[in-house]
Amino acid sequence: MNPFTYTRAAHADDAIRLAGEGNARYLGGGTNLVDLMRETIERPAALVDVTGLSGTIEETADGGLLIGAAARNTAVAEHRVVRTRFPALSRAIVAGASAQIRNMATVGGNILQRTRCSYFYDESGSRCNKRQPGQGCDAIGGFNRMHAILGASPDCAATHPSDLCVALAAFDAKVHLRSADGERTLPLTELHRLPGNQPEKDTVLRPGELITAVEVPALTAASTYRKVRDRSSYAFALVSVAAALRVEGGVVSDVRIALGGVAPKPWRAWTAEAALRGGPATARQFHTAAEAELADAVPLRDNAFKIELARRTITAVLTGLLGDPR
């Protein structure tokens, strides 16, 4: 691990000031960043600890939630309003890691965690454009069972690892940002980038910009989260689905679907939603919509199974929600 300085910010403006003094990174729970520093993949000259910033979980006037970026994942998953009104959010967090990691990890850090592609971590033995631009990508022609089938590029097929982000994407969450230039708000679906020819850039964040909170609008539809993985714990998703569904008179009046484990960012299934909205709520329609969403999927050598797995998981999750009266 390379030498670095450590400071603890008292508030958001303090954090932004401290981060502006060099090659600095904001430090939440450290469950990803510290690992990357140990592997010398991340080499910040300074860490600005932001765990003392707001970690409150507040109900908004319209029935939504405002979650401080420093909120611990466990606190969010166990919050009464999250469990009752946004069960997909709670289930996604619980599916994401061990209890010890959830106790440490923060919402802001979870959103910004980097890919768990094994080639990205193998600094001494593998080429990776995300780690070193222009180097090449050994995952494309290598063992790529876990990699992307949607949104990848010839330069990178790594998947985004966050379960929490999949649920936030389905719920139209907004990310509150602050920098020396002021404040702005972005839909979470626009925060993460597809790799294109610049896979080293994971997000559209500007230098020194800090996530201060996540806002989740009110939701009246039933929701859930399902994660398909190789084992029941400590495994990243092969495919995951966060979905919300409201049916009135047998017709889909509201539907939200986001996928994890299949793309370099949390993948909002806009095509499937458009195919379903206003139509009959049946398993056949769910299957047809899933097929439409996956029509542009491009498998690599080892992960063609993900297309059928995603199709079946979307159909099963939506069908299961038909039995939820909310």
CSV table of N, CA, C and O in Angstrom, one decimal, residues 73-175:
chain,number,residue,atom,x,y,z
A,73,ASN,N,-25.3,0.6,5.4
A,73,ASN,CA,-26.3,-0.3,4.7
A,73,ASN,C,-27.2,-1.1,5.6
A,73,ASN,O,-28.4,-1.2,5.3
A,74,THR,N,-26.7,-1.5,6.8
A,74,THR,CA,-27.5,-2.2,7.7
A,74,THR,C,-28.7,-1.3,8.2
A,74,THR,O,-29.8,-1.8,8.3
A,75,ALA,N,-28.4,-0.1,8.5
A,75,ALA,CA,-29.4,0.8,9.0
A,75,ALA,C,-30.5,1.0,8.0
A,75,ALA,O,-31.7,1.1,8.3
A,76,VAL,N,-30.1,1.1,6.7
A,76,VAL,CA,-31.1,1.3,5.6
A,76,VAL,C,-32.0,0.0,5.5
A,76,VAL,O,-33.2,0.1,5.5
A,77,ALA,N,-31.3,-1.1,5.5
A,77,ALA,CA,-32.0,-2.4,5.3
A,77,ALA,C,-33.0,-2.7,6.4
A,77,ALA,O,-34.1,-3.3,6.2
A,78,GLU,N,-32.7,-2.2,7.6
A,78,GLU,CA,-33.5,-2.5,8.8
A,78,GLU,C,-34.5,-1.4,9.1
A,78,GLU,O,-35.4,-1.6,10.0
A,79,HIS,N,-34.5,-0.3,8.4
A,79,HIS,CA,-35.4,0.8,8.7
A,79,HIS,C,-36.8,0.4,8.4
A,79,HIS,O,-37.1,-0.2,7.4
A,80,ARG,N,-37.7,0.8,9.3
A,80,ARG,CA,-39.1,0.3,9.2
A,80,ARG,C,-39.8,0.7,7.9
A,80,ARG,O,-40.4,-0.1,7.2
A,81,VAL,N,-39.6,2.0,7.5
A,81,VAL,CA,-40.2,2.4,6.2
A,81,VAL,C,-39.6,1.7,5.0
A,81,VAL,O,-40.3,1.4,4.1
A,82,VAL,N,-38.3,1.5,5.0
A,82,VAL,CA,-37.7,0.8,3.9
A,82,VAL,C,-38.3,-0.6,3.8
A,82,VAL,O,-38.6,-1.1,2.7
A,83,ARG,N,-38.4,-1.3,4.9
A,83,ARG,CA,-38.8,-2.7,4.9
A,83,ARG,C,-40.3,-2.8,4.5
A,83,ARG,O,-40.7,-3.8,3.8
A,84,THR,N,-41.1,-1.8,4.8
A,84,THR,CA,-42.6,-1.9,4.6
A,84,THR,C,-43.0,-1.3,3.2
A,84,THR,O,-43.8,-1.8,2.5
A,85,ARG,N,-42.3,-0.2,2.8
A,85,ARG,CA,-42.7,0.5,1.6
A,85,ARG,C,-41.8,0.2,0.4
A,85,ARG,O,-42.2,0.3,-0.7
A,86,PHE,N,-40.5,-0.1,0.7
A,86,PHE,CA,-39.6,-0.4,-0.3
A,86,PHE,C,-38.8,-1.7,-0.1
A,86,PHE,O,-37.6,-1.7,0.1
A,87,PRO,N,-39.6,-2.8,0.0
A,87,PRO,CA,-39.0,-4.1,0.4
A,87,PRO,C,-37.8,-4.5,-0.6
A,87,PRO,O,-36.9,-5.2,-0.2
A,88,ALA,N,-37.9,-4.1,-1.8
A,88,ALA,CA,-36.9,-4.5,-2.8
A,88,ALA,C,-35.6,-3.9,-2.4
A,88,ALA,O,-34.5,-4.5,-2.6
A,89,LEU,N,-35.6,-2.7,-1.8
A,89,LEU,CA,-34.4,-2.0,-1.4
A,89,LEU,C,-33.8,-2.7,-0.2
A,89,LEU,O,-32.6,-3.0,-0.2
A,90,SER,N,-34.6,-3.1,0.7
A,90,SER,CA,-34.1,-3.8,1.9
A,90,SER,C,-33.5,-5.2,1.5
A,90,SER,O,-32.4,-5.6,1.9
A,91,ARG,N,-34.2,-5.9,0.6
A,91,ARG,CA,-33.8,-7.2,0.2
A,91,ARG,C,-32.5,-7.2,-0.6
A,91,ARG,O,-31.6,-8.0,-0.6
A,92,ALA,N,-32.4,-6.1,-1.4
A,92,ALA,CA,-31.2,-6.0,-2.2
A,92,ALA,C,-29.9,-5.8,-1.3
A,92,ALA,O,-28.9,-6.4,-1.6
A,93,ILE,N,-30.1,-5.0,-0.3
A,93,ILE,CA,-29.0,-4.7,0.6
A,93,ILE,C,-28.6,-6.0,1.3
A,93,ILE,O,-27.4,-6.4,1.4
A,94,VAL,N,-29.6,-6.7,1.8
A,94,VAL,CA,-29.3,-8.0,2.6
A,94,VAL,C,-28.6,-9.0,1.6
A,94,VAL,O,-27.8,-9.8,2.1
A,95,ALA,N,-29.0,-9.0,0.4
A,95,ALA,CA,-28.4,-9.9,-0.6
A,95,ALA,C,-27.0,-9.6,-1.0
A,95,ALA,O,-26.3,-10.4,-1.6
A,96,GLY,N,-26.6,-8.4,-0.6
A,96,GLY,CA,-25.3,-7.8,-1.2
A,96,GLY,C,-24.1,-8.3,-0.5
A,96,GLY,O,-23.0,-8.3,-1.2
A,97,ALA,N,-24.1,-8.7,0.8
A,97,ALA,CA,-22.8,-9.0,1.4
A,97,ALA,C,-23.1,-9.6,2.8
A,97,ALA,O,-24.2,-9.8,3.2
A,98,SER,N,-22.0,-9.9,3.5
A,98,SER,CA,-22.2,-10.4,4.9
A,98,SER,C,-22.6,-9.3,5.8
A,98,SER,O,-22.5,-8.1,5.5
A,99,ALA,N,-23.1,-9.7,7.0
A,99,ALA,CA,-23.6,-8.7,8.0
A,99,ALA,C,-22.4,-7.8,8.4
A,99,ALA,O,-22.6,-6.6,8.6
A,100,GLN,N,-21.2,-8.3,8.5
A,100,GLN,CA,-20.1,-7.5,8.9
A,100,GLN,C,-19.8,-6.4,7.9
A,100,GLN,O,-19.5,-5.2,8.2
A,101,ILE,N,-19.9,-6.8,6.6
A,101,ILE,CA,-19.6,-5.7,5.6
A,101,ILE,C,-20.8,-4.7,5.5
A,101,ILE,O,-20.6,-3.5,5.4
A,102,ARG,N,-22.0,-5.2,5.7
A,102,ARG,CA,-23.1,-4.3,5.7
A,102,ARG,C,-23.1,-3.3,6.8
A,102,ARG,O,-23.5,-2.1,6.7
A,103,ASN,N,-22.5,-3.8,7.9
A,103,ASN,CA,-22.4,-2.9,9.1
A,103,ASN,C,-21.4,-1.7,8.8
A,103,ASN,O,-21.5,-0.7,9.4
A,104,MET,N,-20.4,-2.0,8.0
A,104,MET,CA,-19.4,-1.0,7.7
A,104,MET,C,-19.7,-0.1,6.5
A,104,MET,O,-19.5,1.1,6.5
A,105,ALA,N,-20.3,-0.8,5.5
A,105,ALA,CA,-20.5,-0.1,4.2
A,105,ALA,C,-21.5,1.1,4.3
A,105,ALA,O,-22.5,1.0,5.0
A,106,THR,N,-21.2,2.1,3.5
A,106,THR,CA,-22.2,3.2,3.5
A,106,THR,C,-22.9,3.3,2.1
A,106,THR,O,-22.4,2.7,1.2
A,107,VAL,N,-24.0,4.0,2.1
A,107,VAL,CA,-24.8,4.1,0.9
A,107,VAL,C,-23.9,4.8,-0.2
A,107,VAL,O,-23.9,4.3,-1.4
A,108,GLY,N,-23.2,5.9,0.1
A,108,GLY,CA,-22.4,6.5,-0.9
A,108,GLY,C,-21.3,5.7,-1.4
A,108,GLY,O,-21.1,5.6,-2.6
A,109,GLY,N,-20.7,4.9,-0.5
A,109,GLY,CA,-19.6,4.1,-1.0
A,109,GLY,C,-20.1,2.9,-1.8
A,109,GLY,O,-19.5,2.5,-2.8
A,110,ASN,N,-21.3,2.4,-1.4
A,110,ASN,CA,-21.8,1.3,-2.2
A,110,ASN,C,-22.1,1.7,-3.6
A,110,ASN,O,-21.8,1.0,-4.6
A,111,ILE,N,-22.6,2.9,-3.8
A,111,ILE,CA,-23.0,3.4,-5.1
A,111,ILE,C,-21.7,3.5,-6.0
A,111,ILE,O,-21.7,3.3,-7.2
A,112,LEU,N,-20.6,3.9,-5.3
A,112,LEU,CA,-19.3,4.1,-6.1
A,112,LEU,C,-18.4,2.9,-6.1
A,112,LEU,O,-17.2,3.1,-6.6
A,113,GLN,N,-18.8,1.8,-5.6
A,113,GLN,CA,-17.9,0.6,-5.6
A,113,GLN,C,-17.6,0.3,-7.0
A,113,GLN,O,-18.4,0.4,-8.0
A,114,ARG,N,-16.3,-0.2,-7.2
A,114,ARG,CA,-15.9,-0.6,-8.6
A,114,ARG,C,-16.1,-2.0,-8.9
A,114,ARG,O,-16.5,-2.8,-8.0
A,115,THR,N,-16.0,-2.4,-10.2
A,115,THR,CA,-16.3,-3.7,-10.6
A,115,THR,C,-15.4,-4.8,-9.8
A,115,THR,O,-14.3,-4.5,-9.4
A,116,ARG,N,-16.0,-6.0,-9.7
A,116,ARG,CA,-15.3,-7.1,-9.1
A,116,ARG,C,-14.7,-8.0,-10.2
A,116,ARG,O,-14.4,-9.2,-9.9
A,117,CYS,N,-14.6,-7.6,-11.4
A,117,CYS,CA,-14.0,-8.4,-12.5
A,117,CYS,C,-12.6,-8.8,-12.0
A,117,CYS,O,-11.7,-8.0,-11.6
A,118,SER,N,-12.3,-10.1,-12.1
A,118,SER,CA,-11.1,-10.7,-11.6
A,118,SER,C,-9.9,-10.2,-12.4
A,118,SER,O,-8.8,-10.1,-11.9
A,119,TYR,N,-10.1,-9.8,-13.7
A,119,TYR,CA,-9.0,-9.3,-14.5
A,119,TYR,C,-8.6,-7.9,-14.0
A,119,TYR,O,-7.5,-7.5,-14.1
A,120,PHE,N,-9.6,-7.1,-13.5
A,120,PHE,CA,-9.3,-5.8,-13.0
A,120,PHE,C,-8.4,-5.9,-11.8
A,120,PHE,O,-7.6,-5.0,-11.6
A,121,TYR,N,-8.6,-6.9,-10.9
A,121,TYR,CA,-7.9,-7.0,-9.7
A,121,TYR,C,-6.5,-7.7,-9.9
A,121,TYR,O,-5.6,-7.5,-9.1
A,122,ASP,N,-6.3,-8.3,-11.1
A,122,ASP,CA,-5.1,-9.1,-11.3
A,122,ASP,C,-4.1,-8.1,-12.0
A,122,ASP,O,-3.7,-8.3,-13.2
A,123,GLU,N,-3.5,-7.2,-11.2
A,123,GLU,CA,-2.7,-6.2,-11.8
A,123,GLU,C,-1.4,-6.8,-12.4
A,123,GLU,O,-0.9,-6.3,-13.4
A,124,SER,N,-0.8,-7.8,-11.8
A,124,SER,CA,0.5,-8.3,-12.3
A,124,SER,C,0.3,-9.3,-13.4
A,124,SER,O,1.3,-9.6,-14.1
A,125,GLY,N,-0.9,-9.8,-13.7
A,125,GLY,CA,-1.0,-10.9,-14.7
A,125,GLY,C,-2.0,-10.7,-15.8
A,125,GLY,O,-2.0,-11.5,-16.7
A,126,SER,N,-2.8,-9.6,-15.7
A,126,SER,CA,-3.8,-9.5,-16.8
A,126,SER,C,-3.8,-8.1,-17.3
A,126,SER,O,-3.6,-7.1,-16.6
A,127,ARG,N,-4.2,-8.0,-18.6
A,127,ARG,CA,-4.5,-6.6,-19.2
A,127,ARG,C,-5.9,-6.2,-18.8
A,127,ARG,O,-6.8,-7.0,-18.9
A,128,CYS,N,-6.0,-4.9,-18.5
A,128,CYS,CA,-7.4,-4.4,-18.2
A,128,CYS,C,-7.4,-2.9,-18.5
A,128,CYS,O,-6.7,-2.1,-18.0
A,129,ASN,N,-8.3,-2.5,-19.5
A,129,ASN,CA,-8.5,-1.1,-19.9
A,129,ASN,C,-9.1,-0.3,-18.8
A,129,ASN,O,-8.9,0.9,-18.8
A,130,LYS,N,-9.8,-0.9,-17.9
A,130,LYS,CA,-10.4,-0.1,-16.8
A,130,LYS,C,-9.3,0.3,-15.8
A,130,LYS,O,-9.4,1.4,-15.2
A,131,ARG,N,-8.4,-0.6,-15.6
A,131,ARG,CA,-7.3,-0.3,-14.6
A,131,ARG,C,-6.2,0.6,-15.3
A,131,ARG,O,-5.7,1.5,-14.7
A,132,GLN,N,-5.9,0.3,-16.5
A,132,GLN,CA,-4.9,1.0,-17.3
A,132,GLN,C,-5.4,1.2,-18.7
A,132,GLN,O,-5.3,0.3,-19.5
A,133,PRO,N,-5.9,2.4,-19.0
A,133,PRO,CA,-6.4,2.7,-20.4
A,133,PRO,C,-5.4,2.3,-21.5
A,133,PRO,O,-4.2,2.7,-21.4
A,134,GLY,N,-6.0,1.7,-22.5
A,134,GLY,CA,-5.2,1.3,-23.7
A,134,GLY,C,-4.4,0.0,-23.5
A,134,GLY,O,-3.8,-0.4,-24.5
A,135,GLN,N,-4.5,-0.6,-22.4
A,135,GLN,CA,-3.7,-1.8,-22.2
A,135,GLN,C,-4.3,-3.0,-22.9
A,135,GLN,O,-3.6,-4.0,-23.3
A,136,GLY,N,-5.6,-3.1,-23.0
A,136,GLY,CA,-6.3,-4.2,-23.6
A,136,GLY,C,-7.2,-4.9,-22.5
A,136,GLY,O,-7.1,-4.5,-21.4
A,137,CYS,N,-8.0,-5.8,-23.0
A,137,CYS,CA,-8.9,-6.5,-22.0
A,137,CYS,C,-8.8,-8.0,-22.2
A,137,CYS,O,-9.3,-8.6,-23.2
A,138,ASP,N,-8.3,-8.7,-21.2
A,138,ASP,CA,-8.1,-10.1,-21.2
A,138,ASP,C,-9.4,-10.8,-20.9
A,138,ASP,O,-9.6,-12.0,-21.2
A,139,ALA,N,-10.4,-10.1,-20.4
A,139,ALA,CA,-11.7,-10.7,-20.1
A,139,ALA,C,-12.5,-11.1,-21.4
A,139,ALA,O,-13.2,-12.1,-21.4
A,140,ILE,N,-12.3,-10.3,-22.4
A,140,ILE,CA,-13.1,-10.5,-23.6
A,140,ILE,C,-12.8,-11.9,-24.2
A,140,ILE,O,-13.8,-12.6,-24.6
A,141,GLY,N,-11.6,-12.3,-24.3
A,141,GLY,CA,-11.3,-13.6,-24.8
A,141,GLY,C,-11.0,-14.6,-23.7
A,141,GLY,O,-10.6,-15.7,-24.1
A,142,GLY,N,-11.1,-14.2,-22.5
A,142,GLY,CA,-10.8,-15.1,-21.4
A,142,GLY,C,-12.0,-15.8,-20.8
A,142,GLY,O,-13.0,-16.1,-21.4
A,143,PHE,N,-11.8,-16.1,-19.5
A,143,PHE,CA,-12.9,-16.7,-18.8
A,143,PHE,C,-13.9,-15.6,-18.4
A,143,PHE,O,-13.6,-14.8,-17.5
A,144,ASN,N,-15.1,-15.6,-19.0
A,144,ASN,CA,-16.0,-14.5,-18.9
A,144,ASN,C,-17.4,-14.9,-18.5
A,144,ASN,O,-18.4,-14.2,-18.9
A,145,ARG,N,-17.5,-15.9,-17.7
A,145,ARG,CA,-18.8,-16.3,-17.3
A,145,ARG,C,-19.6,-15.3,-16.5
A,145,ARG,O,-20.9,-15.2,-16.6
A,146,MET,N,-18.9,-14.4,-15.7
A,146,MET,CA,-19.6,-13.4,-14.9
A,146,MET,C,-19.8,-12.1,-15.6
A,146,MET,O,-20.4,-11.2,-15.1
A,147,HIS,N,-19.4,-12.0,-16.9
A,147,HIS,CA,-19.4,-10.7,-17.5
A,147,HIS,C,-20.7,-10.3,-18.2
A,147,HIS,O,-21.7,-11.0,-18.2
A,148,ALA,N,-20.6,-9.1,-18.8
A,148,ALA,CA,-21.8,-8.4,-19.3
A,148,ALA,C,-22.3,-9.0,-20.6
A,148,ALA,O,-21.5,-9.4,-21.4
A,149,ILE,N,-23.6,-8.9,-20.7
A,149,ILE,CA,-24.3,-9.3,-22.0
A,149,ILE,C,-25.0,-8.1,-22.6
A,149,ILE,O,-25.5,-8.1,-23.7
A,150,LEU,N,-25.1,-7.0,-21.8
A,150,LEU,CA,-25.7,-5.8,-22.3
A,150,LEU,C,-24.8,-4.6,-22.0
A,150,LEU,O,-24.2,-4.5,-20.9
A,151,GLY,N,-24.7,-3.7,-23.0
A,151,GLY,CA,-24.0,-2.4,-22.7
A,151,GLY,C,-22.5,-2.5,-22.7
A,151,GLY,O,-21.8,-1.5,-22.4
A,152,ALA,N,-21.9,-3.7,-23.0
A,152,ALA,CA,-20.4,-3.8,-23.0
A,152,ALA,C,-19.9,-3.2,-24.3
A,152,ALA,O,-20.6,-2.8,-25.2
A,153,SER,N,-18.5,-3.1,-24.3
A,153,SER,CA,-17.9,-2.6,-25.5
A,153,SER,C,-16.7,-3.5,-25.8
A,153,SER,O,-16.3,-4.3,-25.0
A,154,PRO,N,-16.0,-3.3,-26.9
A,154,PRO,CA,-14.8,-4.1,-27.2
A,154,PRO,C,-13.7,-3.9,-26.2
A,154,PRO,O,-12.7,-4.7,-26.1
A,155,ASP,N,-13.8,-2.8,-25.4
A,155,ASP,CA,-12.7,-2.5,-24.5
A,155,ASP,C,-13.0,-3.0,-23.1
A,155,ASP,O,-12.1,-3.0,-22.2
A,156,CYS,N,-14.3,-3.3,-22.8
A,156,CYS,CA,-14.6,-3.7,-21.4
A,156,CYS,C,-16.0,-4.4,-21.3
A,156,CYS,O,-16.9,-3.9,-21.9
A,157,ALA,N,-16.0,-5.5,-20.6
A,157,ALA,CA,-17.3,-6.2,-20.4
A,157,ALA,C,-17.5,-6.5,-18.9
A,157,ALA,O,-18.3,-7.4,-18.6
A,158,ALA,N,-16.9,-5.7,-18.1
A,158,ALA,CA,-17.1,-5.9,-16.6
A,158,ALA,C,-18.5,-5.5,-16.2
A,158,ALA,O,-19.1,-4.6,-16.8
A,159,THR,N,-19.0,-6.1,-15.2
A,159,THR,CA,-20.3,-5.8,-14.7
A,159,THR,C,-20.2,-4.9,-13.4
A,159,THR,O,-19.2,-4.9,-12.7
A,160,HIS,N,-21.3,-4.2,-13.2
A,160,HIS,CA,-21.4,-3.4,-12.0
A,160,HIS,C,-21.8,-4.3,-10.8
A,160,HIS,O,-22.7,-5.1,-11.0
A,161,PRO,N,-21.2,-4.2,-9.7
A,161,PRO,CA,-21.4,-5.2,-8.6
A,161,PRO,C,-22.5,-4.9,-7.6
A,161,PRO,O,-22.9,-5.7,-6.9
A,162,SER,N,-23.0,-3.6,-7.6
A,162,SER,CA,-23.9,-3.2,-6.5
A,162,SER,C,-25.3,-3.8,-6.6
A,162,SER,O,-26.0,-3.5,-7.6
A,163,ASP,N,-25.8,-4.5,-5.6
A,163,ASP,CA,-27.2,-4.9,-5.5
A,163,ASP,C,-28.1,-3.7,-5.2
A,163,ASP,O,-29.2,-3.5,-5.7
A,164,LEU,N,-27.6,-2.9,-4.2
A,164,LEU,CA,-28.4,-1.7,-3.8
A,164,LEU,C,-28.7,-0.8,-5.0
A,164,LEU,O,-29.8,-0.3,-5.2
A,165,CYS,N,-27.7,-0.6,-5.9
A,165,CYS,CA,-27.9,0.3,-7.1
A,165,CYS,C,-29.0,-0.2,-8.0
A,165,CYS,O,-29.7,0.5,-8.7
A,166,VAL,N,-29.2,-1.5,-8.1
A,166,VAL,CA,-30.2,-2.1,-9.0
A,166,VAL,C,-31.6,-1.7,-8.4
A,166,VAL,O,-32.4,-1.3,-9.2
A,167,ALA,N,-31.8,-1.8,-7.1
A,167,ALA,CA,-33.0,-1.4,-6.6
A,167,ALA,C,-33.3,0.1,-6.7
A,167,ALA,O,-34.4,0.5,-7.0
A,168,LEU,N,-32.2,0.9,-6.5
A,168,LEU,CA,-32.4,2.3,-6.6
A,168,LEU,C,-32.7,2.7,-8.0
A,168,LEU,O,-33.5,3.6,-8.3
A,169,ALA,N,-32.1,2.0,-9.0
A,169,ALA,CA,-32.4,2.3,-10.4
A,169,ALA,C,-33.9,2.0,-10.7
A,169,ALA,O,-34.5,2.8,-11.4
A,170,ALA,N,-34.4,0.9,-10.2
A,170,ALA,CA,-35.8,0.6,-10.4
A,170,ALA,C,-36.7,1.6,-9.8
A,170,ALA,O,-37.8,1.8,-10.3
A,171,PHE,N,-36.3,2.2,-8.7
A,171,PHE,CA,-37.2,3.1,-8.0
A,171,PHE,C,-37.0,4.6,-8.4
A,171,PHE,O,-37.5,5.5,-7.7
A,172,ASP,N,-36.4,4.8,-9.5
A,172,ASP,CA,-36.2,6.2,-10.0
A,172,ASP,C,-35.5,7.1,-8.9
A,172,ASP,O,-35.8,8.3,-8.8
A,173,ALA,N,-34.5,6.5,-8.2
A,173,ALA,CA,-33.8,7.3,-7.2
A,173,ALA,C,-33.0,8.4,-7.8
A,173,ALA,O,-32.5,8.3,-9.0
A,174,LYS,N,-32.8,9.5,-7.0
A,174,LYS,CA,-31.9,10.6,-7.5
A,174,LYS,C,-30.8,10.7,-6.5
A,174,LYS,O,-30.9,10.6,-5.3
A,175,VAL,N,-29.6,11.1,-7.1
A,175,VAL,CA,-28.4,11.2,-6.3
A,175,VAL,C,-28.1,12.7,-6.1
A,175,VAL,O,-28.1,13.5,-7.1
